[in-house]
Short mmCIF file of C-alpha atoms in Angstrom, two decimals:
data_model
loop_
_atom_site.label_atom_id
_atom_site.label_comp_id
_atom_site.label_asym_id
_atom_site.label_seq_id
_atom_site.Cartn_x
_atom_site.Cartn_y
_atom_site.Cartn_z
CA UNK Y 562 12.06 -19.73 -6.20
CA UNK Y 563 12.00 -18.12 -2.68
CA UNK Y 564 12.49 -14.27 -2.24
CA UNK Y 565 15.82 -13.06 -1.25
CA UNK Y 566 16.54 -10.38 1.57
CA UNK Y 567 16.74 -6.93 0.27
CA UNK Y 568 19.64 -6.15 1.96
CA UNK Y 569 21.76 -9.30 1.05
CA UNK Y 570 24.51 -9.37 -1.29
CA UNK Y 571 21.98 -9.99 -4.51
CA UNK Y 572 19.44 -7.37 -3.17
CA UNK Y 573 22.04 -4.63 -2.68
CA UNK Y 574 23.15 -5.20 -6.09
CA UNK Y 575 19.72 -4.76 -7.93
CA UNK Y 576 19.10 -1.72 -5.99
CA UNK Y 577 22.24 -0.36 -7.13
CA UNK Y 578 22.17 -1.25 -10.62
CA UNK Y 579 18.17 -0.09 -10.80
CA UNK Y 580 19.00 3.49 -9.31
CA UNK Y 581 21.47 3.88 -12.35
CA UNK Y 582 18.35 4.11 -14.86
CA UNK Y 583 16.57 6.59 -12.82
CA UNK Y 584 13.78 4.55 -11.85
CA UNK Y 585 10.74 5.99 -10.29
CA UNK Y 586 10.64 4.51 -6.92
CA UNK Y 587 7.25 3.57 -5.03
CA UNK Y 588 5.77 2.24 -1.97
CA UNK Y 589 3.06 1.20 -0.39
CA UNK Y 590 2.43 3.19 3.39
CA UNK Y 591 0.79 1.48 6.32
CA UNK Y 592 3.33 -1.40 7.23
CA UNK Y 593 5.95 -0.44 4.40
CA UNK Y 594 6.76 3.28 4.50
CA UNK Y 595 4.96 3.68 8.19
CA UNK Y 596 5.01 0.98 11.26
CA UNK Y 597 1.13 -0.97 11.57
CA UNK Y 598 -0.19 0.75 14.58
CA UNK Y 599 -3.53 -0.33 16.58
CA UNK Y 600 -5.19 3.03 15.89
CA UNK Y 601 -4.67 3.65 11.84
CA UNK Y 602 -5.06 7.50 13.03
CA UNK Y 603 -1.64 7.10 14.58
CA UNK Y 604 0.32 5.80 11.63
CA UNK Y 605 3.66 8.22 10.68
CA UNK Y 606 6.29 7.67 8.43
CA UNK Y 607 9.58 7.82 10.99
CA UNK Y 608 11.52 10.79 10.74
CA UNK Y 609 14.35 8.95 9.30
CA UNK Y 610 12.70 7.31 6.67
CA UNK Y 611 10.82 10.82 5.74
CA UNK Y 612 14.36 12.22 5.96
CA UNK Y 613 15.60 9.61 3.07
CA UNK Y 614 12.43 9.85 0.91
CA UNK Y 615 12.62 14.04 0.84
CA UNK Y 616 16.70 13.38 -0.24
CA UNK Y 617 15.85 10.54 -2.70
CA UNK Y 618 12.89 12.56 -4.30
CA UNK Y 619 14.84 15.21 -5.07
CA UNK Y 620 16.81 13.22 -7.80
CA UNK Y 621 14.00 10.33 -8.85
CA UNK Y 622 10.49 10.39 -9.10
CA UNK Y 623 8.99 8.98 -5.52
CA UNK Y 624 5.26 8.04 -5.41
CA UNK Y 625 3.20 6.80 -2.64
CA UNK Y 626 0.75 3.97 -3.74
CA UNK Y 627 -1.73 3.34 -0.93
CA UNK Y 628 -4.97 1.65 0.35
CA UNK Y 629 -5.92 4.82 2.07
CA UNK Y 630 -7.53 7.85 0.78
CA UNK Y 631 -4.96 10.64 -0.68
CA UNK Y 632 -6.03 13.51 1.48
CA UNK Y 633 -5.54 11.01 4.56
CA UNK Y 634 -2.16 9.74 3.90
CA UNK Y 635 -0.73 13.09 2.96
CA UNK Y 636 -0.09 14.46 6.12
CA UNK Y 637 1.32 11.39 7.87
CA UNK Y 638 4.35 11.22 5.19
CA UNK Y 639 6.50 13.72 6.75
CA UNK Y 640 7.89 14.73 3.04
CA UNK Y 641 6.35 15.92 -0.62
CA UNK Y 642 6.32 12.75 -2.33
CA UNK Y 643 6.22 13.12 -6.41
CA UNK Y 644 2.88 11.51 -6.35
CA UNK Y 645 0.55 9.63 -4.61
CA UNK Y 646 -2.27 6.85 -5.45
CA UNK Y 647 -5.25 6.17 -2.98
CA UNK Y 648 -8.07 3.51 -2.58
CA UNK Y 649 -5.50 0.66 -3.53
CA UNK Y 650 -4.67 2.22 -7.14
CA UNK Y 651 -8.35 4.01 -8.01
CA UNK Y 652 -7.77 7.32 -6.67
CA UNK Y 653 -5.17 9.61 -8.56
CA UNK Y 654 -3.97 12.67 -6.86
CA UNK Y 655 -4.63 14.50 -9.73
CA UNK Y 656 -7.15 13.26 -11.24
CA UNK Y 657 -9.54 12.13 -8.16
CA UNK Y 658 -11.25 8.98 -8.21
CA UNK Y 659 -13.25 7.27 -11.07
CA UNK Y 660 -17.11 8.42 -10.40
CA UNK Y 661 -17.98 5.55 -12.19
CA UNK Y 662 -16.16 3.33 -9.43
CA UNK Y 663 -17.87 5.44 -6.36
CA UNK Y 664 -21.28 5.12 -8.19
CA UNK Y 665 -20.87 1.41 -8.07
CA UNK Y 666 -20.30 0.92 -4.48
CA UNK Y 667 -23.45 2.94 -3.53
CA UNK Y 668 -25.95 0.11 -2.91
CA UNK Y 669 -23.16 -1.89 -0.48
CA UNK Y 670 -22.83 1.60 1.01
CA UNK Y 671 -26.09 1.58 1.95
CA UNK Y 672 -26.36 -1.90 3.02
CA UNK Y 673 -22.92 -1.16 5.52
CA UNK Y 674 -25.00 1.45 6.95
CA UNK Y 675 -27.97 -1.09 7.84
CA UNK Y 676 -25.04 -3.34 9.29
CA UNK Y 677 -23.32 -0.46 11.35
CA UNK Y 678 -24.76 -1.20 14.83
CA UNK Y 679 -24.17 -4.66 14.68
CA UNK Y 680 -20.28 -4.07 13.63
CA UNK Y 681 -19.78 -1.41 16.08
CA UNK Y 682 -20.91 -4.05 18.90
CA UNK Y 683 -18.42 -6.33 17.93
CA UNK Y 684 -15.64 -3.76 17.76
CA UNK Y 685 -15.86 -3.74 13.86
CA UNK Y 686 -15.69 -0.26 11.81
CA UNK Y 687 -16.37 1.01 8.23
CA UNK Y 688 -14.36 3.06 6.97
CA UNK Y 689 -16.18 4.96 3.35
CA UNK Y 690 -12.72 6.08 1.45
CA UNK Y 691 -15.27 6.84 -1.86
CA UNK Y 692 -13.38 4.29 -4.28
CA UNK Y 693 -13.52 1.30 -1.56
CA UNK Y 694 -14.76 0.78 1.54
CA UNK Y 695 -12.65 -0.32 4.20
CA UNK Y 696 -14.10 -2.78 7.19
CA UNK Y 697 -11.36 -2.86 9.81
CA UNK Y 698 -11.44 -5.75 13.10
CA UNK Y 699 -7.91 -4.82 14.66
CA UNK Y 700 -9.54 -3.41 17.59
CA UNK Y 701 -12.54 -6.17 18.20
CA UNK Y 702 -11.67 -7.97 21.37
CA UNK Y 703 -13.23 -11.15 19.74
CA UNK Y 704 -11.34 -11.16 16.23
CA UNK Y 705 -13.81 -14.22 15.34
CA UNK Y 706 -16.92 -12.68 16.30
CA UNK Y 707 -15.83 -9.66 14.47
CA UNK Y 708 -14.87 -11.13 11.49
CA UNK Y 709 -18.60 -13.33 11.61
CA UNK Y 710 -19.96 -10.15 11.64
CA UNK Y 711 -18.33 -9.09 9.04
CA UNK Y 712 -19.09 -12.23 6.70
CA UNK Y 713 -22.84 -11.95 7.37
CA UNK Y 714 -22.40 -8.15 5.46
CA UNK Y 715 -20.40 -9.84 2.83
CA UNK Y 716 -23.09 -12.30 2.12
CA UNK Y 717 -24.79 -10.65 -0.23
CA UNK Y 718 -22.68 -8.28 -2.63
CA UNK Y 719 -24.17 -5.93 -5.34
CA UNK Y 720 -22.92 -6.69 -9.13
CA UNK Y 721 -19.76 -5.77 -9.73
CA UNK Y 722 -18.52 -5.28 -5.57
CA UNK Y 723 -15.72 -7.55 -4.89
CA UNK Y 724 -13.73 -8.15 -1.19
CA UNK Y 725 -9.81 -8.35 -0.91
CA UNK Y 726 -8.76 -9.83 3.16
CA UNK Y 727 -5.86 -7.48 4.45
CA UNK Y 728 -4.49 -7.47 7.80
CA UNK Y 729 -7.02 -7.10 10.26
CA UNK Y 730 -9.48 -5.70 7.41
CA UNK Y 731 -11.52 -6.60 4.60
CA UNK Y 732 -11.49 -4.17 1.84
CA UNK Y 733 -14.33 -3.51 -0.29
CA UNK Y 734 -13.98 -3.13 -4.00
CA UNK Y 735 -15.36 -2.76 -7.30
CA UNK Y 736 -14.36 -5.45 -9.66
CA UNK Y 737 -12.00 -3.96 -12.23
CA UNK Y 738 -11.04 -1.33 -11.10
CA UNK Y 739 -7.41 0.27 -10.93
CA UNK Y 740 -5.24 -1.64 -8.97
CA UNK Y 741 -1.67 -1.07 -7.73
CA UNK Y 742 0.00 -2.83 -10.70
CA UNK Y 743 -2.19 -0.22 -13.01
CA UNK Y 744 -1.49 2.25 -10.65
CA UNK Y 745 2.38 1.59 -11.05
CA UNK Y 746 2.47 1.05 -14.67
CA UNK Y 747 0.56 4.73 -15.02
CA UNK Y 748 3.07 6.09 -13.19
CA UNK Y 749 5.80 5.12 -14.89
CA UNK Y 750 4.44 6.35 -18.11
CA UNK Y 751 3.73 9.91 -16.89
CA UNK Y 752 6.99 10.32 -15.33
CA UNK Y 753 9.25 8.83 -18.73
CA UNK Y 754 10.84 5.36 -16.83
CA UNK Y 755 10.76 2.56 -17.83
CA UNK Y 756 12.58 1.46 -14.45
CA UNK Y 757 11.09 0.94 -11.17
CA UNK Y 758 11.07 -0.22 -7.34
CA UNK Y 759 8.09 -1.31 -5.28
CA UNK Y 760 7.54 -2.27 -1.88
CA UNK Y 761 4.32 -3.20 0.00
CA UNK Y 762 3.61 -5.75 2.74
CA UNK Y 763 0.18 -6.95 2.45
CA UNK Y 764 -2.14 -8.85 -0.43
CA UNK Y 765 -3.66 -5.89 -2.26
CA UNK Y 766 -0.05 -4.66 -3.32
CA UNK Y 767 0.93 -8.10 -5.11
CA UNK Y 768 -1.03 -6.82 -8.29
CA UNK Y 769 2.41 -4.00 -8.46
CA UNK Y 770 4.73 -7.00 -7.73
CA UNK Y 771 3.26 -9.86 -10.63
CA UNK Y 772 3.03 -5.99 -13.37
CA UNK Y 773 6.79 -5.58 -12.68
CA UNK Y 774 8.96 -5.53 -15.45
CA UNK Y 775 12.69 -7.66 -16.12
CA UNK Y 776 15.05 -5.18 -14.63
CA UNK Y 777 12.65 -4.12 -11.76
CA UNK Y 778 12.91 -4.66 -8.17
CA UNK Y 779 10.16 -5.55 -5.65
CA UNK Y 780 9.74 -5.73 -1.96
CA UNK Y 781 7.47 -7.68 -0.07
CA UNK Y 782 7.65 -5.88 3.45
CA UNK Y 783 7.63 -8.62 6.79
CA UNK Y 784 8.05 -12.35 7.21
CA UNK Y 785 9.03 -14.51 3.65
CA UNK Y 786 6.20 -15.82 1.44
CA UNK Y 787 7.36 -18.31 -0.87
CA UNK Y 788 3.80 -17.67 -2.82
CA UNK Y 789 4.40 -13.64 -2.75
CA UNK Y 790 5.72 -12.39 -6.70
CA UNK Y 791 7.77 -9.88 -4.98
CA UNK Y 792 11.53 -11.05 -5.89
CA UNK Y 793 12.83 -9.98 -2.60
CA UNK Y 794 12.18 -9.60 0.88
CA UNK Y 795 12.59 -6.80 3.59
CA UNK Y 796 12.67 -8.94 7.80
CA UNK Y 797 10.10 -5.70 8.98
CA UNK Y 798 9.16 -2.46 8.21
CA UNK Y 799 11.83 -1.08 10.37
CA UNK Y 800 14.85 -2.41 7.68
CA UNK Y 801 13.19 -0.03 4.87
CA UNK Y 802 15.53 2.63 6.58
CA UNK Y 803 18.72 0.72 5.41
CA UNK Y 804 17.51 0.25 1.79
CA UNK Y 805 17.01 3.77 1.07
CA UNK Y 806 20.38 4.23 2.04
CA UNK Y 807 21.20 1.75 -0.08
CA UNK Y 808 19.44 3.42 -3.13
CA UNK Y 809 21.09 7.17 -2.06
CA UNK Y 810 24.48 5.86 -1.97
CA UNK Y 811 24.00 4.38 -5.49
CA UNK Y 812 22.86 7.55 -6.38
CA UNK Y 813 26.28 9.37 -5.07
CA UNK Y 814 23.91 11.02 -2.84
#
């Protein structure tokens, strides 16, 4: 079934009902809370969105579950969330990344170091985040050439290492490492809630959408995709502000 617009009648009704259950509110960062930008270092949550989240965090637990490292994303938020999970679910801000995950990536890390000059020449860059590695090519003048170089790097993966494509990025992960669905379930247990909201915009958000229990609300940010497991969609990141307003209104804030 095609997903429905979160700001339509069904979506606002679902949000209103969910907020009565004091849910966990969880969000991806890039493309969800913050607009996608050409230079990742420039990504920030818009001031008004941060203000809405700050108000919500006073009433219910608010979490950010991101592919970035925790220390990277924290200063980009503009508000203090209840909890941050980084590295696609594999790095908890209190517990840190699983040392076994970091160690499993060591052979690939060494291979990537050897490929770095080639990748640099085609406009790709390697971001080592400890519990995952991202290979970016958003700034490549020739994305096809850049992707070919990346594919060469990825042609011989060490045991236990997998890849996941994203928006002009390839994520290098450890098979079986906690994903965003695991993080969402873990946070619900930690904060003692049986209800949750999750919004994200990319492939690595699908585990969280799939993990959602009946009655939870999930939203894919961006063009509607019938194959997504999200229950609703937002047309673009700019609509997040209105969705947060609906949540606050449901709380009587």
